[in-house]
GROMACS .gro file of C-alpha atoms in nm:
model
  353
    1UNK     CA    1  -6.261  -3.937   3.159
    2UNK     CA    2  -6.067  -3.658   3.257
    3UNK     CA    3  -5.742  -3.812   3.170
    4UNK     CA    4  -5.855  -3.899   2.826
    5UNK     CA    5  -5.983  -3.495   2.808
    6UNK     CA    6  -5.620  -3.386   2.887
    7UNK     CA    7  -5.464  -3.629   2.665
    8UNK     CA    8  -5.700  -3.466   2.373
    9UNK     CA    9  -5.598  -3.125   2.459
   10UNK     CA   10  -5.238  -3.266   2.435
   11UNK     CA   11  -5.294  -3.430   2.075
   12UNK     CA   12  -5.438  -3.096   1.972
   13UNK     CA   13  -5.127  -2.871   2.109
   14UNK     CA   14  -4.915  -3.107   1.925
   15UNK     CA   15  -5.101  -3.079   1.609
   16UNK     CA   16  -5.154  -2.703   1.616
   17UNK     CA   17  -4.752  -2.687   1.696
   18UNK     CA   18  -4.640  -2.925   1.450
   19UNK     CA   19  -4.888  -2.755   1.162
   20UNK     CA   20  -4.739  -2.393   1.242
   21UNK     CA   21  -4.346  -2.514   1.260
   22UNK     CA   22  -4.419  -2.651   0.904
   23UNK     CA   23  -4.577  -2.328   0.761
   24UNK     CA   24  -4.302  -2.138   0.933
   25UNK     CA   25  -4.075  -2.369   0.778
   26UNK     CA   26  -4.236  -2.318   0.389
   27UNK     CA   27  -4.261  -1.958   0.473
   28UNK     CA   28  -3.888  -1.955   0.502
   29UNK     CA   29  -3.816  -2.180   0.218
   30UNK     CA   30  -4.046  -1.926  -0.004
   31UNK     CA   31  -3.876  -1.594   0.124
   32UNK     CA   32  -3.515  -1.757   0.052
   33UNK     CA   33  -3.627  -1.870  -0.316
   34UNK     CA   34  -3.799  -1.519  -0.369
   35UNK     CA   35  -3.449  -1.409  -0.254
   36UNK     CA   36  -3.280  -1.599  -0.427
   37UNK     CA   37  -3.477  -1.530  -0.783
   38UNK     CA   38  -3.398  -1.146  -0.708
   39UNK     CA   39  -3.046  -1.214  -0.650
   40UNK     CA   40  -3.027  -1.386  -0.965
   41UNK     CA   41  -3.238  -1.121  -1.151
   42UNK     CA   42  -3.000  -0.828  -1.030
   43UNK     CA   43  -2.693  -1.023  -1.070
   44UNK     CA   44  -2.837  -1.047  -1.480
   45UNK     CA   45  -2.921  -0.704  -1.479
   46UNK     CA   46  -2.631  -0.551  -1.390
   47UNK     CA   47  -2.413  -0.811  -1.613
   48UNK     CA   48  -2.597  -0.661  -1.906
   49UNK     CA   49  -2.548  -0.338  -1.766
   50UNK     CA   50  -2.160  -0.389  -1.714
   51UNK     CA   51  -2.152  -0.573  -2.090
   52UNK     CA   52  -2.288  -0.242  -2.235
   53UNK     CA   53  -2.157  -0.004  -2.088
   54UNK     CA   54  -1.817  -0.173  -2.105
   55UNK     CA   55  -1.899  -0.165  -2.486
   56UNK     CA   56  -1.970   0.239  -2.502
   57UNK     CA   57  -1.671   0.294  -2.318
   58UNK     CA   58  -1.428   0.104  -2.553
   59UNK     CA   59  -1.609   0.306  -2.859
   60UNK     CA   60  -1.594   0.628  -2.665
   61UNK     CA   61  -1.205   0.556  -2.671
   62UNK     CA   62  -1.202   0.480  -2.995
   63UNK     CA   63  -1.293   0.818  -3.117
   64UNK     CA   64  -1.649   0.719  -3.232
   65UNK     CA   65  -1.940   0.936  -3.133
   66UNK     CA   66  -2.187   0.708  -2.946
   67UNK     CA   67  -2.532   0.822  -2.822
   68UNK     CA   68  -2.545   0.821  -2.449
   69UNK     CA   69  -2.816   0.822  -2.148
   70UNK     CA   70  -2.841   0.893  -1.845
   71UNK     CA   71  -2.824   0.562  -1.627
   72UNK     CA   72  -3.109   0.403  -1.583
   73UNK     CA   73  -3.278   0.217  -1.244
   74UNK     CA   74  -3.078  -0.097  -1.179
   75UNK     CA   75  -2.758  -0.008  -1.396
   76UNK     CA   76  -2.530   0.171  -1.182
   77UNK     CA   77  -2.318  -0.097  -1.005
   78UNK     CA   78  -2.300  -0.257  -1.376
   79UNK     CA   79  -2.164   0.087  -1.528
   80UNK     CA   80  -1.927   0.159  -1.243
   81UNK     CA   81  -1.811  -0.187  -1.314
   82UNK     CA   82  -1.734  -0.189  -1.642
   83UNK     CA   83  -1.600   0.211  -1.547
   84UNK     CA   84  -1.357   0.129  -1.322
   85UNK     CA   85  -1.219  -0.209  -1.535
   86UNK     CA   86  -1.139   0.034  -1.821
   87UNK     CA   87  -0.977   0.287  -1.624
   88UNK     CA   88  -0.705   0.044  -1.467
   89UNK     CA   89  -0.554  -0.018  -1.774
   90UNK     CA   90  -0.550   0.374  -1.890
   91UNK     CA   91  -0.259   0.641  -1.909
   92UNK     CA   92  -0.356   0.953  -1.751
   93UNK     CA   93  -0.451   1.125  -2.064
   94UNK     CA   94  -0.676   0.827  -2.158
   95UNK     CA   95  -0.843   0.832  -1.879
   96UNK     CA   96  -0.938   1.168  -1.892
   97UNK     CA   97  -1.108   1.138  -2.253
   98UNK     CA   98  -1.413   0.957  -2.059
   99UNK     CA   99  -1.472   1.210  -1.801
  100UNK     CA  100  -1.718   1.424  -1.999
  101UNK     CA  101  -1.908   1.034  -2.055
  102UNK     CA  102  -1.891   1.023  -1.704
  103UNK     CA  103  -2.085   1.373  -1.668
  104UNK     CA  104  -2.329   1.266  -1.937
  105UNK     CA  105  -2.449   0.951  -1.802
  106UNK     CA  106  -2.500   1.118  -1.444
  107UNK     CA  107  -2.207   0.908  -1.254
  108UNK     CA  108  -2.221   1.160  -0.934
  109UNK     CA  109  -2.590   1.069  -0.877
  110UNK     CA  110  -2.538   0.728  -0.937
  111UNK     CA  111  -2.253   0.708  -0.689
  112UNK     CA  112  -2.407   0.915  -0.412
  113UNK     CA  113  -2.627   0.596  -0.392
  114UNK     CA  114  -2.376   0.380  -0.354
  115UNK     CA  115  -2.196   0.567  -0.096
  116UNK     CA  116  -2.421   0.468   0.157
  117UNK     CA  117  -2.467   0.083   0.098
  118UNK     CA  118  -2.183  -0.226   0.194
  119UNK     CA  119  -1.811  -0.145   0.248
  120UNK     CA  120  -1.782  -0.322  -0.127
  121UNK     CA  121  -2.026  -0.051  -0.304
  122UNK     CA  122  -1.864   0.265  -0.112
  123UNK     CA  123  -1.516   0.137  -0.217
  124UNK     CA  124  -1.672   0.037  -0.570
  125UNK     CA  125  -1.795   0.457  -0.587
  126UNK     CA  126  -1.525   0.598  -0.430
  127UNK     CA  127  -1.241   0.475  -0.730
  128UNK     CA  128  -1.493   0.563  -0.952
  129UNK     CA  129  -1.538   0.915  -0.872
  130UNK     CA  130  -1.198   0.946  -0.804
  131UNK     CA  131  -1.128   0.876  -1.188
  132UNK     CA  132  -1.375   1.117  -1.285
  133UNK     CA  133  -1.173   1.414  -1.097
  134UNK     CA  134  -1.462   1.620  -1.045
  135UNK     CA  135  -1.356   1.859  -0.796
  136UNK     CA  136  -1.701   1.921  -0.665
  137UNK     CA  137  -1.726   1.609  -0.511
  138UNK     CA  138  -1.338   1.637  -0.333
  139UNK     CA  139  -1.561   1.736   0.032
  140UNK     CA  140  -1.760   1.391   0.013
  141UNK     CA  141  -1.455   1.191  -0.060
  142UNK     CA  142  -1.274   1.360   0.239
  143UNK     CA  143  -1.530   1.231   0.477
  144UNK     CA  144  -1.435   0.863   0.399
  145UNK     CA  145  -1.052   0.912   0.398
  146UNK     CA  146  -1.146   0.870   0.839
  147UNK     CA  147  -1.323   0.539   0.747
  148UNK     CA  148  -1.336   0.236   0.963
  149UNK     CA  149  -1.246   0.017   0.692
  150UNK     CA  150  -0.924   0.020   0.580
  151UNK     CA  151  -0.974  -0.054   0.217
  152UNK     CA  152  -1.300   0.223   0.185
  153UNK     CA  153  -1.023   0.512   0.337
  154UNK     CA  154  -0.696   0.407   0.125
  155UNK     CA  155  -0.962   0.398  -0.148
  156UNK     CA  156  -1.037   0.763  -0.096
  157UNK     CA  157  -0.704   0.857  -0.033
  158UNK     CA  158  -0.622   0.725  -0.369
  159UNK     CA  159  -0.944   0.928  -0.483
  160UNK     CA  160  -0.830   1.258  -0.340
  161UNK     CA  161  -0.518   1.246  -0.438
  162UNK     CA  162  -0.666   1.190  -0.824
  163UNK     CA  163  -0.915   1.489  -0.765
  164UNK     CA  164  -0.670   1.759  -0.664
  165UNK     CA  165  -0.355   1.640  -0.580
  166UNK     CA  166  -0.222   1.901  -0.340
  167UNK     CA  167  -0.559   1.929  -0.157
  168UNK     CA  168  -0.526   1.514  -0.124
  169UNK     CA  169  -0.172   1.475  -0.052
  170UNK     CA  170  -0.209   1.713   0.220
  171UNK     CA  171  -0.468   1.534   0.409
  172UNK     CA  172  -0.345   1.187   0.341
  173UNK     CA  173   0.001   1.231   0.469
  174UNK     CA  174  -0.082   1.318   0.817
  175UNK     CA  175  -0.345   1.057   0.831
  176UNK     CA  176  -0.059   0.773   0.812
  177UNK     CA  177   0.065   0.831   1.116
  178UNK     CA  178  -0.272   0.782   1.262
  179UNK     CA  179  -0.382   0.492   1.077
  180UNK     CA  180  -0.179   0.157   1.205
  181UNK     CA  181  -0.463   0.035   1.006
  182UNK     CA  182  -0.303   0.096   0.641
  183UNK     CA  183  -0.107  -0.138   0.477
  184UNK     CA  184   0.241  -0.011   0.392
  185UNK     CA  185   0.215  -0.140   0.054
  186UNK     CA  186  -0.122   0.072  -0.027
  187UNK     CA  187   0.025   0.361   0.136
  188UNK     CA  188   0.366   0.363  -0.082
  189UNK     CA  189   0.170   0.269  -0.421
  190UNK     CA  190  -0.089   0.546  -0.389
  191UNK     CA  191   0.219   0.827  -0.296
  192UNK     CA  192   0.392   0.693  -0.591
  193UNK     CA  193   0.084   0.806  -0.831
  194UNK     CA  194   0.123   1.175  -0.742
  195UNK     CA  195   0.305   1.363  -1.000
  196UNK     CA  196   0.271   1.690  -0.888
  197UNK     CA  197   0.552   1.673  -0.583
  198UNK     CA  198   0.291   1.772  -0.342
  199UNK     CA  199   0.331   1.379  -0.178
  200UNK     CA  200   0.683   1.431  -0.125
  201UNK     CA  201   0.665   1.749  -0.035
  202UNK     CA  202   0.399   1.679   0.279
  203UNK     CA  203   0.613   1.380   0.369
  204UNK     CA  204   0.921   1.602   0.410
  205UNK     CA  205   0.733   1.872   0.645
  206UNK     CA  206   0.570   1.568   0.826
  207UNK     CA  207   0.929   1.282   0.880
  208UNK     CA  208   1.039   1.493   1.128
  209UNK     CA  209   0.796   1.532   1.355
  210UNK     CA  210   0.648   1.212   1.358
  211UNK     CA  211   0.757   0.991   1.647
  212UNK     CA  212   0.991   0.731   1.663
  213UNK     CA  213   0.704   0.423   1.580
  214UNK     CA  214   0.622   0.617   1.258
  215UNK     CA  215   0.982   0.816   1.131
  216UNK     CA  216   1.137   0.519   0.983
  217UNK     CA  217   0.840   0.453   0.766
  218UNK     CA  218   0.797   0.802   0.679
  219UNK     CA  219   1.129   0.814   0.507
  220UNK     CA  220   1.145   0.507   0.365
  221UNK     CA  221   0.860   0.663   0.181
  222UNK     CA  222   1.013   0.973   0.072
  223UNK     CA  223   1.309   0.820  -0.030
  224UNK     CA  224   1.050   0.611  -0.276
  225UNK     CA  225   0.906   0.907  -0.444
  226UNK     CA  226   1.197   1.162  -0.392
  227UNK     CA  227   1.583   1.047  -0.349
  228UNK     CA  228   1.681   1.428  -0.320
  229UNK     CA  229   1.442   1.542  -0.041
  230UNK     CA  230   1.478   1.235   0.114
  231UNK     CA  231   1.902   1.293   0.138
  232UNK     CA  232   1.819   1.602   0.284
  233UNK     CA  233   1.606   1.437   0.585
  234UNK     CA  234   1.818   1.190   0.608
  235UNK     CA  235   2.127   1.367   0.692
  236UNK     CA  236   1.937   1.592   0.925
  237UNK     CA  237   1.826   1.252   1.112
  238UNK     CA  238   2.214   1.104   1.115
  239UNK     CA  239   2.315   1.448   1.243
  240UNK     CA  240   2.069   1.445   1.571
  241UNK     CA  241   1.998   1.169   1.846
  242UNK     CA  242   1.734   0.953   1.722
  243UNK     CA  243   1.597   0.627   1.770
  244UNK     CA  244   1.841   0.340   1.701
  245UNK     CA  245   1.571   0.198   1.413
  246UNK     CA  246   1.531   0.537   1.260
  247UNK     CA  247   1.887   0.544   1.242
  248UNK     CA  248   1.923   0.257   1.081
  249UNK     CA  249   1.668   0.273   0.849
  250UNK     CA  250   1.841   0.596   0.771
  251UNK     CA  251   2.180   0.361   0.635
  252UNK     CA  252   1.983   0.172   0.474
  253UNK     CA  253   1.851   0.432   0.257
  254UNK     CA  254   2.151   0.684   0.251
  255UNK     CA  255   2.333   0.680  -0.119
  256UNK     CA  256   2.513   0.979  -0.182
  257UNK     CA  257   2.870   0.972  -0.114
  258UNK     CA  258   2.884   1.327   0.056
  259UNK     CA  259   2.772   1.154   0.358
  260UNK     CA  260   3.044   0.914   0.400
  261UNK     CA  261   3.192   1.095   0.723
  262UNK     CA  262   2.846   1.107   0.877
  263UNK     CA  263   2.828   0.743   0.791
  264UNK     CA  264   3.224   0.679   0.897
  265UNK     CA  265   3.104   0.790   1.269
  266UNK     CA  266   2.854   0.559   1.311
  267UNK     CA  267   3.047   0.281   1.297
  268UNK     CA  268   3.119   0.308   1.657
  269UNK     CA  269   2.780   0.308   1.786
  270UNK     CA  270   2.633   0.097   2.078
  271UNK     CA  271   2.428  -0.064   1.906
  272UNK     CA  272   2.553  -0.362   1.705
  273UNK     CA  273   2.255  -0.352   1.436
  274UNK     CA  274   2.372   0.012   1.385
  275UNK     CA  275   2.739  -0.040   1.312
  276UNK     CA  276   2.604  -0.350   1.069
  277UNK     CA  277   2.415  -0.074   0.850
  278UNK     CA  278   2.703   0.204   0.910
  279UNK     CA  279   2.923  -0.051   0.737
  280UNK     CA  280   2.712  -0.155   0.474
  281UNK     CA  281   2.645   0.189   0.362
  282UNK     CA  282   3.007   0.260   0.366
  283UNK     CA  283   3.059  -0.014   0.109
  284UNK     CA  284   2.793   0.129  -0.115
  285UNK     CA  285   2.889   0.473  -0.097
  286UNK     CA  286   3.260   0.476   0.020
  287UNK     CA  287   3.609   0.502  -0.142
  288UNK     CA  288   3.916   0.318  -0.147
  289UNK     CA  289   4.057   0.517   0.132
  290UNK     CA  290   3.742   0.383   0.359
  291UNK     CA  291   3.928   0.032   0.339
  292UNK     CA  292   4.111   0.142   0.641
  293UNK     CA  293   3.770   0.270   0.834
  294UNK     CA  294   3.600  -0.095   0.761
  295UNK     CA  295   3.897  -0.336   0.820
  296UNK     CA  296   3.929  -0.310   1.209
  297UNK     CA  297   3.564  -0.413   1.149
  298UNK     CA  298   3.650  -0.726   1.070
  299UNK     CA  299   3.719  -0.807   1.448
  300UNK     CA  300   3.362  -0.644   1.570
  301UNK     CA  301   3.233  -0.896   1.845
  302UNK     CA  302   2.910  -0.964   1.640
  303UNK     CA  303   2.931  -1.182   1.340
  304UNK     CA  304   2.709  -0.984   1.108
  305UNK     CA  305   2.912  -0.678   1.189
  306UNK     CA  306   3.202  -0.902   1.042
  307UNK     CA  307   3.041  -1.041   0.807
  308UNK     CA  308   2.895  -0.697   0.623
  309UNK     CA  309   3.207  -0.533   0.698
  310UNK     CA  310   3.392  -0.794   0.486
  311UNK     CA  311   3.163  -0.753   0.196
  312UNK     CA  312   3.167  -0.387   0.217
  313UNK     CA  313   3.540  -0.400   0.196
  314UNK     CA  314   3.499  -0.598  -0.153
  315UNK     CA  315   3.268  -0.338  -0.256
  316UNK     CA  316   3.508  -0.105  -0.221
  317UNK     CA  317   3.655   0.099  -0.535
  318UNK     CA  318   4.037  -0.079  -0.635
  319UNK     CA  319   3.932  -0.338  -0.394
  320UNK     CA  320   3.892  -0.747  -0.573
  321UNK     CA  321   4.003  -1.073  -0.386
  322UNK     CA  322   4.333  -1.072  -0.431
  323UNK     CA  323   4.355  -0.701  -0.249
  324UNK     CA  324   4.113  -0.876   0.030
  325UNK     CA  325   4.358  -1.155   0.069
  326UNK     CA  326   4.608  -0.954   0.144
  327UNK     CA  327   4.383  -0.757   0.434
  328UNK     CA  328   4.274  -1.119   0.552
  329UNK     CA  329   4.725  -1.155   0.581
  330UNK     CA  330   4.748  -0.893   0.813
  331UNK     CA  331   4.476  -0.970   1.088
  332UNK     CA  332   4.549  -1.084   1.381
  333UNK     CA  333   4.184  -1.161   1.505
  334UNK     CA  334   4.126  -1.527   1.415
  335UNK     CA  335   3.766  -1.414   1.349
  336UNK     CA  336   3.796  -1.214   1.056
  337UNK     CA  337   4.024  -1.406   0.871
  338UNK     CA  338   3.728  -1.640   0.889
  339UNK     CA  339   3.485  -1.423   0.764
  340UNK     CA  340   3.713  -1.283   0.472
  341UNK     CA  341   3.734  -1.665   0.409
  342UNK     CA  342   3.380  -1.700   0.360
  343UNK     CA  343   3.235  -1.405   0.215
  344UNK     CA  344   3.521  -1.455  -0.040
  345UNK     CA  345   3.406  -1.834  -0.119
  346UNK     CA  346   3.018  -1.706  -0.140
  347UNK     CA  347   3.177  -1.458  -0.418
  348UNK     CA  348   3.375  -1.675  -0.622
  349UNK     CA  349   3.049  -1.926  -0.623
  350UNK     CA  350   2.855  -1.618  -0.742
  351UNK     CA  351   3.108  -1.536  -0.994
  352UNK     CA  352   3.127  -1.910  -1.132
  353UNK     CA  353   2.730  -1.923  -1.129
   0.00000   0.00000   0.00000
């Protein structure tokens, strides 16, 4: 009897267990479909809301006088949206015609919101204030420019710099040598929006101090955005010891023929990668006289020493093949008559392609 007792209390564990894993079981089924309903609910409101919105905003650029409200519960993400579509395709002056809309429909309240939801909705706010340049609002954009995410700070770097330029500019420069999170591509597109100098300007007070990690990059920016302050760094950097990558980043970028003797004495550094950009930028910026700097060159140990040097030479004012054949006559290192051979061949195929 008592075996058959405990076998009864067993059936009934089993029944109570199995009856409250199913109702667990429909209770989570009916919280995902109520989720799911208000996911698809939102996802309709704000479409209308973007779809509207998108509409005033066309009209408002059209010169028509449309009625406006403020926005209402639920449209926000819609309006930035449809806000921050139009404004990518909009000249500077354009853009500016929808800033009073922006004011009207209460797009700082609506933001402010945002701001403190997912790393999508602060990015989302952060353009769109940004393009409404509402220089109240430059202290709360600041505080993201130290943001974890990557995208969210580049976004309000971008913002800043759209707000008040100098202001922006001055804390977004620095903050690149900090941030090894940044891509370099974000970084150079949002210092080639600022119009105002004040980009190139912090760059050139920045360069050189930054250390050797970071220099290279620096100038390759300024020499984006500003050929003339960045000829002035660069010759200061050629002048002084630096890092062997600096250095060469430096002939990569160097273009003004006044610097052909700083140039000319670099072709005797240590470092073979040097002397390979020291004779490539002696190609692009060097005369016919130079022809006797590059040829002994043409023997250099390393064969893309030889190989630039040889196409530098044919760069060279006065200088076509038939001058480099006669170079190629006199050498004596077996070497670089082999690579006047084939940078000569690669330039006829170019010439018959």
């Amino acid at each position: 009897m008592e075996s058959l007792a405990n076998e009864a209390t067993v059936l009934d564990v089993a029944y109570w267990v199995a009856a409250l894993t199913l109702l667990l079981a429909f209770s989570m089924l009916a919280v995902i479909i109520l989720l799911r309903v208000h996911a698809q609910r939102r996802a309709r409101r704000e479409k209308r809301a973007r779809l509207h919105w998108a509409q005033v905003l066309q009209q408002v650029l059209a010169g028509k006088d449309v009625p406006t409200r403020r926005l209402g519960r639920g449209e926000a993400t819609g309006f930035i949206e449809a806000w921050n579509a139009v404004h990518e395709s909009l000249a500077d002056p354009e853009s500016r015609r929808l800033v009073p809309l922006g004011h009207r429909v209460g797009l700082v309240e609506a933001s402010r919101h945002m701001l403190r939801g997912s790393y999508h909705h602060r990015a989302m706010a952060i353009i769109a204030l940004g393009h409404l340049r509402d220089r109240n609002v430059f202290d709360e954009l600041a505080s993201f420019l130290g943001d974890r995410s990557p995208i969210v700070s580049l976004c309000a770097a971008h913002a800043l710099g759209q707000v008040d330029p100098s202001r922006g500019m001055a804390m977004f420069v620095p903050m690149i040598l900090k941030r090894e999170d940044w891509a370099s591509g974000s970084v150079a597109r949002i210092l080639a929006k600022n119009e105002d100098g004040s980009a190139a300007r912090e760059l050139g007070n920045v360069v050189l101090r930054a250390n050797d990690a970071t220099m290279g990059k620096l100038v390759r920016f300024l020499a984006d955005i500003d050929s003339e302050r960045a000829a002035s760094v660069i010759r200061q950097l050629l002048d002084n010891p630096v890092d062997d990558h600096v250095t060469s980043v430096c002939l990569q970028l160097v273009n003004d023929k006044r610097d052909r003797e700083r140039v000319a004495n670099l072709l005797a550094a240590s470092r073979w990668h040097v002397r390979m950009h020291a004779v490539a930028a002696l190609g692009r910026i060097g005369e016919a006289a130079d022809g006797g700097r590059l040829e002994p060159m043409l023997a250099d140990k390393e064969w893309w020493v030889r190989y630039r040097a040889a196409q530098a030479m044919l760069a060279l004012p006065g200088m076509d093949v038939a001058a480099l054949r006669q170079v190629q006559q006199r050498q004596r290192d077996a070497y670089g008559r082999d690579i006047i051979d084939q940078v000569l061949s690669e330039y006829e195929m170019g010439a018959m392609a």
